[in-house]
mmCIF file of C-alpha atoms in Angstrom:
data_model
loop_
_atom_site.group_PDB
_atom_site.id
_atom_site.type_symbol
_atom_site.label_atom_id
_atom_site.label_comp_id
_atom_site.label_asym_id
_atom_site.label_seq_id
_atom_site.Cartn_x
_atom_site.Cartn_y
_atom_site.Cartn_z
ATOM 1 C CA UNK A 1 -1.496 -6.109 2.235
ATOM 2 C CA UNK A 2 -0.142 -8.356 4.947
ATOM 3 C CA UNK A 3 -2.914 -10.870 4.275
ATOM 4 C CA UNK A 4 -2.062 -10.846 0.565
ATOM 5 C CA UNK A 5 1.630 -11.402 1.355
ATOM 6 C CA UNK A 6 0.753 -14.260 3.716
ATOM 7 C CA UNK A 7 -1.609 -15.875 1.209
ATOM 8 C CA UNK A 8 0.974 -15.764 -1.575
ATOM 9 C CA UNK A 9 3.755 -17.000 0.711
ATOM 10 C CA UNK A 10 1.760 -19.936 2.008
ATOM 11 C CA UNK A 11 -0.718 -20.800 -0.740
ATOM 12 C CA UNK A 12 1.700 -21.114 -3.651
ATOM 13 C CA UNK A 13 3.927 -23.767 -2.019
ATOM 14 C CA UNK A 14 0.959 -25.490 -0.369
ATOM 15 C CA UNK A 15 -1.005 -25.891 -3.618
ATOM 16 C CA UNK A 16 1.946 -26.183 -6.022
ATOM 17 C CA UNK A 17 1.184 -29.776 -6.998
ATOM 18 C CA UNK A 18 -2.468 -28.943 -7.699
ATOM 19 C CA UNK A 19 -1.479 -25.822 -9.647
ATOM 20 C CA UNK A 20 0.880 -27.875 -11.797
ATOM 21 C CA UNK A 21 -2.166 -29.379 -13.530
ATOM 22 C CA UNK A 22 -2.408 -26.103 -15.497
ATOM 23 C CA UNK A 23 0.308 -24.771 -17.728
ATOM 24 C CA UNK A 24 1.456 -21.251 -18.484
ATOM 25 C CA UNK A 25 3.322 -21.530 -21.747
ATOM 26 C CA UNK A 26 5.599 -24.528 -21.444
ATOM 27 C CA UNK A 27 5.867 -24.374 -17.653
ATOM 28 C CA UNK A 28 3.494 -25.756 -15.006
ATOM 29 C CA UNK A 29 1.554 -23.014 -13.226
ATOM 30 C CA UNK A 30 2.799 -24.019 -9.761
ATOM 31 C CA UNK A 31 6.413 -23.710 -10.877
ATOM 32 C CA UNK A 32 5.767 -20.396 -12.628
ATOM 33 C CA UNK A 33 3.982 -18.867 -9.630
ATOM 34 C CA UNK A 34 6.708 -20.065 -7.277
ATOM 35 C CA UNK A 35 9.539 -18.814 -9.466
ATOM 36 C CA UNK A 36 8.132 -15.619 -11.010
ATOM 37 C CA UNK A 37 4.562 -14.870 -9.990
ATOM 38 C CA UNK A 38 5.191 -14.584 -6.256
ATOM 39 C CA UNK A 39 8.100 -12.224 -6.838
ATOM 40 C CA UNK A 40 5.972 -10.014 -9.070
ATOM 41 C CA UNK A 41 3.234 -9.906 -6.447
ATOM 42 C CA UNK A 42 5.754 -8.995 -3.724
ATOM 43 C CA UNK A 43 7.171 -6.148 -5.833
ATOM 44 C CA UNK A 44 3.620 -4.938 -6.511
ATOM 45 C CA UNK A 45 2.905 -4.985 -2.768
ATOM 46 C CA UNK A 46 5.999 -2.857 -2.147
ATOM 47 C CA UNK A 47 4.906 -0.331 -4.779
ATOM 48 C CA UNK A 48 1.410 -0.112 -3.282
ATOM 49 C CA UNK A 49 2.875 0.278 0.225
ATOM 50 C CA UNK A 50 5.141 3.141 -0.873
ATOM 51 C CA UNK A 51 2.225 4.861 -2.621
ATOM 52 C CA UNK A 52 -0.014 4.567 0.476
ATOM 53 C CA UNK A 53 2.699 5.821 2.839
ATOM 54 C CA UNK A 54 3.464 8.792 0.561
ATOM 55 C CA UNK A 55 -0.217 9.771 0.544
ATOM 56 C CA UNK A 56 -0.409 9.473 4.334
ATOM 57 C CA UNK A 57 2.767 11.524 4.721
ATOM 58 C CA UNK A 58 1.410 14.310 2.510
ATOM 59 C CA UNK A 59 -1.899 14.300 4.401
ATOM 60 C CA UNK A 60 -0.124 14.504 7.761
ATOM 61 C CA UNK A 61 2.134 17.316 6.520
ATOM 62 C CA UNK A 62 -0.918 19.247 5.288
ATOM 63 C CA UNK A 63 -2.666 18.752 8.630
ATOM 64 C CA UNK A 64 0.432 19.927 10.477
ATOM 65 C CA UNK A 65 0.640 23.037 8.279
ATOM 66 C CA UNK A 66 -2.974 23.839 9.043
ATOM 67 C CA UNK A 67 -2.516 23.366 12.779
ATOM 68 C CA UNK A 68 0.652 25.492 12.969
ATOM 69 C CA UNK A 69 -0.520 28.149 10.537
ATOM 70 C CA UNK A 70 2.530 27.799 8.286
ATOM 71 C CA UNK A 71 1.442 28.204 4.670
ATOM 72 C CA UNK A 72 4.357 26.604 2.826
ATOM 73 C CA UNK A 73 5.198 23.791 5.238
ATOM 74 C CA UNK A 74 8.556 25.216 6.343
ATOM 75 C CA UNK A 75 9.198 26.000 9.966
ATOM 76 C CA UNK A 76 10.631 29.464 10.713
#
């Protein structure tokens, strides 16, 4: 995910003039990716990160319940 963030952060500005050869609607692709596309990718990365961390947290909680012998996850 960090590599994707780095690629979007660096590649879009670096290749903006080359990307402007293509158009998305009425706007050049380089402008669109810089203004909207990068933001959408960053939000998607945040959503994926939250999903992965939630799964890891549930897995660690389940492992802790198994190691302590507590069935419902609450400590007594």
